[in-house]
Amino acid sequence: MKPCEIAVIVPVHNAEAFLTACTDAIAAQKFDTFRCILVDDGSTDGSAALCDAIAAGDQRFVALHQPNCGVSTARTAGLRKAQELGALWYAFCDADDLYHPDFLGTLYTAVQNSGLPLACCRYDTFTDTIPANAPAPAGAELLRGTAHLDALLHNQAIDYGLWNKLYSAELLTSEMLNNGLAYNEDLLANWRAFLAAPGCAFCDFAGYHYRQHAASASHRTLPPQSLDDQRRAAVEIRATAPAPLQQSANAFYYEKLVYLASMILRRANAEDYRVQLYELRVAIKAGEHDPALGRNPLLPRSIRFSAFMTLHTPRLWQWACRKFLKDRQ
């Protein structure tokens, strides 16, 4: 076995239908100095046995099993195993998604050439037909200072996910991964990691293929904890942003308030969230004319418009949210 330069951590929960495609894409990486850690998180389908079979067939793969504790705990268990293996870098993949063949190699080259402890790439989405793999770039854009933090908050190409990034083992800690949130835990983990990093190397190619499932997000449950966790993440980001980034963090916070209100309004059972919606409207109203929030020059016009509609024409805005608002599924 070659040394474990990169550990790829894959949390697995009832992913039997997609797991083989996921691990086949990892196995096909042109950069092969890696180990892939499959963490079965209490699956009740055939995922546990499949993890064992994959690990038995390819020595680069390791299978772990734990009771169902959630994705953060599964990732943390994978990180501990990666530390045992002596991995110098960490990458993540969801069990229903796919890597571009050059994903690991391109991001690894970017961190080696830049000396930065963090690299990322774009992602694309698919349902049934896997996107074609475009050529990987030869170089990377270096985001330094607070530019990488601003990009994390506002650039969709960077995204909040852990799965389109490569992290130095000296940068990412188990405390960052297991941060107490069940929702937006990846955003908070990335925020803390990005805060600790002097910059990020951005590779401009769709190195990660994100699978969208048929069920619309608007028809899924929206646990109150999801709303609370997302607000908690936004509050911490606003409270810990460096001074040069404060205006950007304020805009992100206000945008999150407006977004969460729209998520409630788009639901057929919006009345069940009247307490949460009331609290969000109070916060949106309090910042409506605040130059740091509702009048923040960095706040997109679409969010200003959405905030106005949320406060002043709620019935019309509820109809518009239900008809037009779409999420990554």
mmCIF file of C-alpha atoms in Angstrom:
data_model
loop_
_atom_site.group_PDB
_atom_site.id
_atom_site.type_symbol
_atom_site.label_atom_id
_atom_site.label_comp_id
_atom_site.label_asym_id
_atom_site.label_seq_id
_atom_site.Cartn_x
_atom_site.Cartn_y
_atom_site.Cartn_z
ATOM 1 C CA MET A 1 0.000 0.000 0.000
ATOM 2 C CA LYS A 2 1.121 3.526 -0.797
ATOM 3 C CA PRO A 3 1.091 6.044 2.072
ATOM 4 C CA CYS A 4 -2.262 7.666 2.872
ATOM 5 C CA GLU A 5 -1.738 11.192 1.561
ATOM 6 C CA ILE A 6 -5.485 11.952 1.389
ATOM 7 C CA ALA A 7 -8.300 10.362 3.390
ATOM 8 C CA VAL A 8 -11.696 10.510 1.669
ATOM 9 C CA ILE A 9 -14.459 10.285 4.285
ATOM 10 C CA VAL A 10 -17.875 9.051 3.132
ATOM 11 C CA PRO A 11 -20.752 9.014 5.653
ATOM 12 C CA VAL A 12 -23.211 6.308 4.611
ATOM 13 C CA HIS A 13 -26.824 6.028 5.733
ATOM 14 C CA ASN A 14 -29.279 3.931 3.702
ATOM 15 C CA ALA A 15 -27.438 4.691 0.458
ATOM 16 C CA GLU A 16 -27.408 1.194 -1.010
ATOM 17 C CA ALA A 17 -28.870 2.354 -4.338
ATOM 18 C CA PHE A 18 -26.069 4.850 -4.999
ATOM 19 C CA LEU A 19 -23.044 3.755 -2.991
ATOM 20 C CA THR A 20 -21.365 1.581 -5.617
ATOM 21 C CA ALA A 21 -21.445 4.402 -8.182
ATOM 22 C CA CYS A 22 -19.963 6.736 -5.554
ATOM 23 C CA THR A 23 -17.110 4.411 -4.613
ATOM 24 C CA ASP A 24 -16.429 3.495 -8.253
ATOM 25 C CA ALA A 25 -15.850 7.208 -8.958
ATOM 26 C CA ILE A 26 -13.516 7.452 -5.969
ATOM 27 C CA ALA A 27 -11.640 4.309 -7.023
ATOM 28 C CA ALA A 28 -11.175 5.825 -10.500
ATOM 29 C CA GLN A 29 -9.284 8.861 -9.201
ATOM 30 C CA LYS A 30 -6.116 9.551 -11.164
ATOM 31 C CA PHE A 31 -4.509 10.549 -7.859
ATOM 32 C CA ASP A 32 -4.370 7.198 -6.098
ATOM 33 C CA THR A 33 -2.419 7.884 -2.907
ATOM 34 C CA PHE A 34 -5.575 7.896 -0.854
ATOM 35 C CA ARG A 35 -7.641 5.781 1.494
ATOM 36 C CA CYS A 36 -11.429 5.978 1.481
ATOM 37 C CA ILE A 37 -13.204 5.564 4.814
ATOM 38 C CA LEU A 38 -16.820 4.418 4.536
ATOM 39 C CA VAL A 39 -18.681 5.180 7.757
ATOM 40 C CA ASP A 40 -21.921 3.236 7.954
ATOM 41 C CA ASP A 41 -24.157 5.336 10.198
ATOM 42 C CA GLY A 42 -26.649 2.723 11.381
ATOM 43 C CA SER A 43 -28.076 1.923 7.951
ATOM 44 C CA THR A 44 -31.176 -0.281 7.845
ATOM 45 C CA ASP A 45 -30.883 -1.267 4.172
ATOM 46 C CA GLY A 46 -28.012 -3.211 2.608
ATOM 47 C CA SER A 47 -25.486 -0.381 2.969
ATOM 48 C CA ALA A 48 -23.555 -1.941 5.863
ATOM 49 C CA ALA A 49 -22.877 -5.183 3.992
ATOM 50 C CA LEU A 50 -22.063 -3.242 0.841
ATOM 51 C CA CYS A 51 -19.470 -1.148 2.707
ATOM 52 C CA ASP A 52 -17.812 -4.345 3.899
ATOM 53 C CA ALA A 53 -17.855 -5.845 0.409
ATOM 54 C CA ILE A 54 -16.298 -2.736 -1.135
ATOM 55 C CA ALA A 55 -13.553 -2.690 1.508
ATOM 56 C CA ALA A 56 -12.894 -6.409 0.975
ATOM 57 C CA GLY A 57 -12.511 -5.873 -2.773
ATOM 58 C CA ASP A 58 -10.186 -2.855 -2.717
ATOM 59 C CA GLN A 59 -7.570 -2.367 -0.012
ATOM 60 C CA ARG A 60 -7.756 1.394 -0.411
ATOM 61 C CA PHE A 61 -11.233 1.275 1.194
ATOM 62 C CA VAL A 62 -11.992 0.887 4.899
ATOM 63 C CA ALA A 63 -15.424 0.217 6.397
ATOM 64 C CA LEU A 64 -16.511 1.482 9.816
ATOM 65 C CA HIS A 65 -19.866 0.885 11.508
ATOM 66 C CA GLN A 66 -21.663 2.864 14.193
ATOM 67 C CA PRO A 67 -25.225 3.265 15.500
ATOM 68 C CA ASN A 68 -27.199 5.984 13.746
ATOM 69 C CA CYS A 69 -25.822 9.226 15.220
ATOM 70 C CA GLY A 70 -26.029 11.624 12.284
ATOM 71 C CA VAL A 71 -23.720 12.867 9.581
ATOM 72 C CA SER A 72 -21.499 15.016 11.817
ATOM 73 C CA THR A 73 -20.702 12.129 14.130
ATOM 74 C CA ALA A 74 -20.077 9.856 11.142
ATOM 75 C CA ARG A 75 -17.668 12.354 9.607
ATOM 76 C CA THR A 76 -15.913 12.758 12.952
ATOM 77 C CA ALA A 77 -15.485 8.979 13.240
ATOM 78 C CA GLY A 78 -14.016 9.010 9.745
ATOM 79 C CA LEU A 79 -11.635 11.791 10.688
ATOM 80 C CA ARG A 80 -10.383 9.854 13.707
ATOM 81 C CA LYS A 81 -9.707 6.865 11.461
ATOM 82 C CA ALA A 82 -7.942 9.149 8.984
ATOM 83 C CA GLN A 83 -5.682 10.324 11.792
ATOM 84 C CA GLU A 84 -4.850 6.698 12.616
ATOM 85 C CA LEU A 85 -3.932 6.148 8.966
ATOM 86 C CA GLY A 86 -1.617 9.162 9.026
ATOM 87 C CA ALA A 87 -3.534 11.111 6.391
ATOM 88 C CA LEU A 88 -2.139 14.566 5.661
ATOM 89 C CA TRP A 89 -5.257 15.817 3.883
ATOM 90 C CA TYR A 90 -8.993 15.235 4.243
ATOM 91 C CA ALA A 91 -11.705 15.174 1.596
ATOM 92 C CA PHE A 92 -15.384 14.299 1.897
ATOM 93 C CA CYS A 93 -17.997 12.796 -0.372
ATOM 94 C CA ASP A 94 -21.685 12.114 0.205
ATOM 95 C CA ALA A 95 -22.646 8.525 -0.498
ATOM 96 C CA ASP A 96 -24.974 9.377 -3.383
ATOM 97 C CA ASP A 97 -22.640 11.782 -5.197
ATOM 98 C CA LEU A 98 -19.724 11.393 -7.604
ATOM 99 C CA TYR A 99 -16.181 12.716 -7.982
ATOM 100 C CA HIS A 100 -14.688 13.921 -11.259
ATOM 101 C CA PRO A 101 -11.673 11.646 -12.036
ATOM 102 C CA ASP A 102 -9.343 14.622 -11.451
ATOM 103 C CA PHE A 103 -11.000 15.857 -8.262
ATOM 104 C CA LEU A 104 -8.355 14.757 -5.776
ATOM 105 C CA GLY A 105 -5.403 15.354 -8.077
ATOM 106 C CA THR A 106 -6.421 18.870 -9.072
ATOM 107 C CA LEU A 107 -7.119 20.049 -5.539
ATOM 108 C CA TYR A 108 -3.957 18.381 -4.235
ATOM 109 C CA THR A 109 -1.839 20.121 -6.885
ATOM 110 C CA ALA A 110 -3.480 23.434 -5.960
ATOM 111 C CA VAL A 111 -2.584 23.181 -2.280
ATOM 112 C CA GLN A 112 0.925 21.967 -3.014
ATOM 113 C CA ASN A 113 1.621 24.809 -5.458
ATOM 114 C CA SER A 114 0.014 27.519 -3.329
ATOM 115 C CA GLY A 115 1.162 26.431 0.118
ATOM 116 C CA LEU A 116 -2.402 26.986 1.360
ATOM 117 C CA PRO A 117 -4.136 24.480 3.651
ATOM 118 C CA LEU A 118 -7.413 24.562 1.754
ATOM 119 C CA ALA A 119 -8.649 24.109 -1.825
ATOM 120 C CA CYS A 120 -12.057 23.803 -3.434
ATOM 121 C CA CYS A 121 -13.793 23.548 -6.792
ATOM 122 C CA ARG A 122 -17.202 24.076 -8.325
ATOM 123 C CA TYR A 123 -19.908 21.428 -8.372
ATOM 124 C CA ASP A 124 -22.716 20.620 -10.768
ATOM 125 C CA THR A 125 -26.021 18.822 -10.221
ATOM 126 C CA PHE A 126 -27.758 15.885 -11.867
ATOM 127 C CA THR A 127 -30.692 13.561 -11.383
ATOM 128 C CA ASP A 128 -30.367 10.613 -13.775
ATOM 129 C CA THR A 129 -27.783 11.567 -16.395
ATOM 130 C CA ILE A 130 -24.297 12.081 -15.002
ATOM 131 C CA PRO A 131 -22.706 15.297 -16.337
ATOM 132 C CA ALA A 132 -19.768 14.988 -18.703
ATOM 133 C CA ASN A 133 -16.393 15.515 -17.052
ATOM 134 C CA ALA A 134 -14.891 18.739 -18.382
ATOM 135 C CA PRO A 135 -11.085 19.097 -18.425
ATOM 136 C CA ALA A 136 -9.583 20.121 -15.117
ATOM 137 C CA PRO A 137 -7.731 23.453 -14.994
ATOM 138 C CA ALA A 138 -3.962 23.629 -14.853
ATOM 139 C CA GLY A 139 -3.929 26.388 -12.237
ATOM 140 C CA ALA A 140 -5.987 27.833 -9.400
ATOM 141 C CA GLU A 141 -7.219 31.233 -8.249
ATOM 142 C CA LEU A 142 -5.779 32.113 -4.855
ATOM 143 C CA LEU A 143 -8.186 33.767 -2.428
ATOM 144 C CA ARG A 144 -6.250 35.325 0.432
ATOM 145 C CA GLY A 145 -6.833 37.686 3.314
ATOM 146 C CA THR A 146 -10.577 37.741 3.864
ATOM 147 C CA ALA A 147 -11.456 37.043 0.209
ATOM 148 C CA HIS A 148 -11.945 33.334 0.895
ATOM 149 C CA LEU A 149 -14.270 34.104 3.813
ATOM 150 C CA ASP A 150 -16.331 36.453 1.697
ATOM 151 C CA ALA A 151 -16.480 33.832 -1.050
ATOM 152 C CA LEU A 152 -17.713 31.194 1.393
ATOM 153 C CA LEU A 153 -20.600 33.440 2.404
ATOM 154 C CA HIS A 154 -21.613 34.761 -0.992
ATOM 155 C CA ASN A 155 -20.077 32.799 -3.870
ATOM 156 C CA GLN A 156 -22.177 29.772 -4.791
ATOM 157 C CA ALA A 157 -19.202 28.225 -6.583
ATOM 158 C CA ILE A 158 -17.470 27.849 -3.206
ATOM 159 C CA ASP A 159 -20.621 26.567 -1.483
ATOM 160 C CA TYR A 160 -21.142 25.670 2.162
ATOM 161 C CA GLY A 161 -20.585 21.939 1.665
ATOM 162 C CA LEU A 162 -17.585 20.005 2.921
ATOM 163 C CA TRP A 163 -17.626 17.754 -0.129
ATOM 164 C CA ASN A 164 -16.110 20.024 -2.804
ATOM 165 C CA LYS A 165 -13.013 20.859 -0.757
ATOM 166 C CA LEU A 166 -9.649 19.518 0.380
ATOM 167 C CA TYR A 167 -8.435 20.324 3.893
ATOM 168 C CA SER A 168 -5.066 20.048 5.563
ATOM 169 C CA ALA A 169 -5.109 17.647 8.501
ATOM 170 C CA GLU A 170 -3.538 20.462 10.524
ATOM 171 C CA LEU A 171 -6.468 22.753 9.689
ATOM 172 C CA LEU A 172 -9.650 20.726 10.111
ATOM 173 C CA THR A 173 -10.445 19.405 13.593
ATOM 174 C CA SER A 174 -13.078 17.071 14.977
ATOM 175 C CA GLU A 175 -14.488 19.998 16.982
ATOM 176 C CA MET A 176 -15.137 21.861 13.739
ATOM 177 C CA LEU A 177 -17.035 18.896 12.307
ATOM 178 C CA ASN A 178 -18.998 17.981 15.433
ATOM 179 C CA ASN A 179 -20.131 21.515 16.242
ATOM 180 C CA GLY A 180 -23.506 20.860 17.844
ATOM 181 C CA LEU A 181 -25.646 21.649 14.807
ATOM 182 C CA ALA A 182 -27.758 19.104 12.965
ATOM 183 C CA TYR A 183 -28.477 21.540 10.118
ATOM 184 C CA ASN A 184 -26.031 23.953 8.473
ATOM 185 C CA GLU A 185 -23.336 22.041 10.335
ATOM 186 C CA ASP A 186 -21.239 22.046 7.173
ATOM 187 C CA LEU A 187 -21.465 25.823 6.862
ATOM 188 C CA LEU A 188 -20.354 26.330 10.458
ATOM 189 C CA ALA A 189 -17.543 23.792 10.111
ATOM 190 C CA ASN A 190 -16.320 25.537 6.977
ATOM 191 C CA TRP A 191 -16.586 28.974 8.557
ATOM 192 C CA ARG A 192 -14.372 27.915 11.450
ATOM 193 C CA ALA A 193 -11.894 26.221 9.113
ATOM 194 C CA PHE A 194 -11.828 29.187 6.742
ATOM 195 C CA LEU A 195 -11.261 31.534 9.700
ATOM 196 C CA ALA A 196 -8.201 29.501 10.669
ATOM 197 C CA ALA A 197 -6.826 29.426 7.103
ATOM 198 C CA PRO A 198 -4.886 32.272 5.461
ATOM 199 C CA GLY A 199 -6.618 31.596 2.169
ATOM 200 C CA CYS A 200 -8.087 29.073 -0.244
ATOM 201 C CA ALA A 201 -7.057 27.846 -3.698
ATOM 202 C CA PHE A 202 -10.093 27.790 -5.996
ATOM 203 C CA CYS A 203 -10.022 25.399 -8.970
ATOM 204 C CA ASP A 204 -12.551 26.502 -11.562
ATOM 205 C CA PHE A 205 -14.057 23.224 -12.736
ATOM 206 C CA ALA A 206 -17.018 21.060 -11.764
ATOM 207 C CA GLY A 207 -15.028 18.514 -9.816
ATOM 208 C CA TYR A 208 -17.983 17.288 -7.795
ATOM 209 C CA HIS A 209 -21.261 15.906 -9.149
ATOM 210 C CA TYR A 210 -24.113 16.502 -6.702
ATOM 211 C CA ARG A 211 -27.060 14.137 -7.120
ATOM 212 C CA GLN A 212 -30.524 15.651 -6.778
ATOM 213 C CA HIS A 213 -33.348 13.361 -5.829
ATOM 214 C CA ALA A 214 -36.817 13.481 -7.272
ATOM 215 C CA ALA A 215 -38.594 14.590 -4.102
ATOM 216 C CA SER A 216 -38.807 18.375 -3.950
ATOM 217 C CA ALA A 217 -37.367 20.066 -0.886
ATOM 218 C CA SER A 218 -40.632 21.992 -0.534
ATOM 219 C CA HIS A 219 -42.401 18.720 0.302
ATOM 220 C CA ARG A 220 -39.912 17.526 2.882
ATOM 221 C CA THR A 221 -40.340 18.132 6.561
ATOM 222 C CA LEU A 222 -38.891 21.385 7.897
ATOM 223 C CA PRO A 223 -37.986 20.670 11.527
ATOM 224 C CA PRO A 224 -38.010 23.740 13.775
ATOM 225 C CA GLN A 225 -34.462 22.763 14.734
ATOM 226 C CA SER A 226 -33.434 23.383 11.134
ATOM 227 C CA LEU A 227 -34.586 26.987 11.417
ATOM 228 C CA ASP A 228 -32.924 27.396 14.808
ATOM 229 C CA ASP A 229 -29.625 25.847 13.690
ATOM 230 C CA GLN A 230 -29.402 27.988 10.580
ATOM 231 C CA ARG A 231 -29.961 31.119 12.629
ATOM 232 C CA ARG A 232 -27.348 29.983 15.153
ATOM 233 C CA ALA A 233 -24.798 29.502 12.402
ATOM 234 C CA ALA A 234 -25.553 32.954 10.968
ATOM 235 C CA VAL A 235 -25.334 34.566 14.409
ATOM 236 C CA GLU A 236 -21.907 33.021 15.064
ATOM 237 C CA ILE A 237 -20.638 34.080 11.651
ATOM 238 C CA ARG A 238 -21.754 37.650 12.269
ATOM 239 C CA ALA A 239 -20.234 37.667 15.771
ATOM 240 C CA THR A 240 -16.849 36.244 14.762
ATOM 241 C CA ALA A 241 -16.271 37.907 11.398
ATOM 242 C CA PRO A 242 -13.009 39.883 11.170
ATOM 243 C CA ALA A 243 -13.491 43.648 11.067
ATOM 244 C CA PRO A 244 -12.761 43.969 7.311
ATOM 245 C CA LEU A 245 -15.501 41.404 6.649
ATOM 246 C CA GLN A 246 -18.131 42.714 9.050
ATOM 247 C CA GLN A 247 -20.262 44.395 6.400
ATOM 248 C CA SER A 248 -20.278 41.218 4.350
ATOM 249 C CA ALA A 249 -21.184 39.096 7.397
ATOM 250 C CA ASN A 250 -24.006 41.478 8.302
ATOM 251 C CA ALA A 251 -25.424 41.148 4.797
ATOM 252 C CA PHE A 252 -25.172 37.365 5.031
ATOM 253 C CA TYR A 253 -27.002 37.361 8.378
ATOM 254 C CA TYR A 254 -29.883 39.502 7.116
ATOM 255 C CA GLU A 255 -30.144 37.461 3.934
ATOM 256 C CA LYS A 256 -30.415 34.302 6.050
ATOM 257 C CA LEU A 257 -33.331 35.786 8.010
ATOM 258 C CA VAL A 258 -35.179 36.586 4.799
ATOM 259 C CA TYR A 259 -34.380 33.194 3.287
ATOM 260 C CA LEU A 260 -35.689 31.297 6.320
ATOM 261 C CA ALA A 261 -38.915 33.283 6.269
ATOM 262 C CA SER A 262 -39.379 32.415 2.608
ATOM 263 C CA MET A 263 -38.749 28.739 3.351
ATOM 264 C CA ILE A 264 -41.636 28.782 5.813
ATOM 265 C CA LEU A 265 -43.933 30.717 3.507
ATOM 266 C CA ARG A 266 -43.472 28.278 0.639
ATOM 267 C CA ARG A 267 -44.876 25.426 2.692
ATOM 268 C CA ALA A 268 -48.484 24.339 2.640
ATOM 269 C CA ASN A 269 -48.399 24.015 6.438
ATOM 270 C CA ALA A 270 -46.834 27.434 7.033
ATOM 271 C CA GLU A 271 -49.324 28.035 9.840
ATOM 272 C CA ASP A 272 -47.529 25.361 11.888
ATOM 273 C CA TYR A 273 -44.476 27.656 11.957
ATOM 274 C CA ARG A 274 -46.268 30.823 13.002
ATOM 275 C CA VAL A 275 -44.049 31.290 16.076
ATOM 276 C CA GLN A 276 -40.828 30.940 14.076
ATOM 277 C CA LEU A 277 -42.179 33.144 11.284
ATOM 278 C CA TYR A 278 -43.188 35.804 13.793
ATOM 279 C CA GLU A 279 -39.686 35.816 15.303
ATOM 280 C CA LEU A 280 -38.103 36.092 11.862
ATOM 281 C CA ARG A 281 -40.395 38.950 10.864
ATOM 282 C CA VAL A 282 -39.536 40.797 14.075
ATOM 283 C CA ALA A 283 -35.826 40.437 13.292
ATOM 284 C CA ILE A 284 -36.306 41.444 9.644
ATOM 285 C CA LYS A 285 -38.395 44.451 10.681
ATOM 286 C CA ALA A 286 -35.801 45.532 13.262
ATOM 287 C CA GLY A 287 -33.141 45.618 10.570
ATOM 288 C CA GLU A 288 -35.249 47.002 7.733
ATOM 289 C CA HIS A 289 -33.765 50.506 7.867
ATOM 290 C CA ASP A 290 -30.469 49.605 9.538
ATOM 291 C CA PRO A 291 -27.478 50.547 7.335
ATOM 292 C CA ALA A 292 -25.699 47.410 8.616
ATOM 293 C CA LEU A 293 -28.600 45.098 7.720
ATOM 294 C CA GLY A 294 -31.588 45.968 5.529
ATOM 295 C CA ARG A 295 -29.852 49.007 4.054
ATOM 296 C CA ASN A 296 -26.487 47.285 3.777
ATOM 297 C CA PRO A 297 -25.000 48.206 0.365
ATOM 298 C CA LEU A 298 -23.788 44.608 -0.045
ATOM 299 C CA LEU A 299 -27.288 43.205 0.333
ATOM 300 C CA PRO A 300 -28.634 42.052 -3.066
ATOM 301 C CA ARG A 301 -31.637 43.967 -4.381
ATOM 302 C CA SER A 302 -33.557 40.714 -4.585
ATOM 303 C CA ILE A 303 -33.171 40.240 -0.822
ATOM 304 C CA ARG A 304 -34.234 43.815 -0.109
ATOM 305 C CA PHE A 305 -37.296 43.204 -2.257
ATOM 306 C CA SER A 306 -37.985 39.904 -0.503
ATOM 307 C CA ALA A 307 -37.684 41.551 2.913
ATOM 308 C CA PHE A 308 -40.135 44.289 1.892
ATOM 309 C CA MET A 309 -42.623 41.730 0.583
ATOM 310 C CA THR A 310 -42.255 39.572 3.708
ATOM 311 C CA LEU A 311 -43.155 42.534 5.913
ATOM 312 C CA HIS A 312 -45.652 44.514 3.873
ATOM 313 C CA THR A 313 -47.423 42.148 1.446
ATOM 314 C CA PRO A 314 -47.248 38.788 3.215
ATOM 315 C CA ARG A 315 -50.147 37.088 1.409
ATOM 316 C CA LEU A 316 -48.875 37.986 -2.036
ATOM 317 C CA TRP A 317 -45.349 36.999 -1.054
ATOM 318 C CA GLN A 318 -46.526 33.661 0.306
ATOM 319 C CA TRP A 319 -48.176 32.918 -3.058
ATOM 320 C CA ALA A 320 -44.995 33.908 -4.905
ATOM 321 C CA CYS A 321 -42.796 31.765 -2.640
ATOM 322 C CA ARG A 322 -44.975 28.718 -3.200
ATOM 323 C CA LYS A 323 -45.074 29.208 -6.926
ATOM 324 C CA PHE A 324 -41.509 30.249 -7.747
ATOM 325 C CA LEU A 325 -39.094 29.419 -4.932
ATOM 326 C CA LYS A 326 -36.911 26.412 -5.662
ATOM 327 C CA ASP A 327 -34.094 24.824 -3.697
ATOM 328 C CA ARG A 328 -31.368 22.357 -4.341
ATOM 329 C CA GLN A 329 -33.351 19.152 -3.832
#
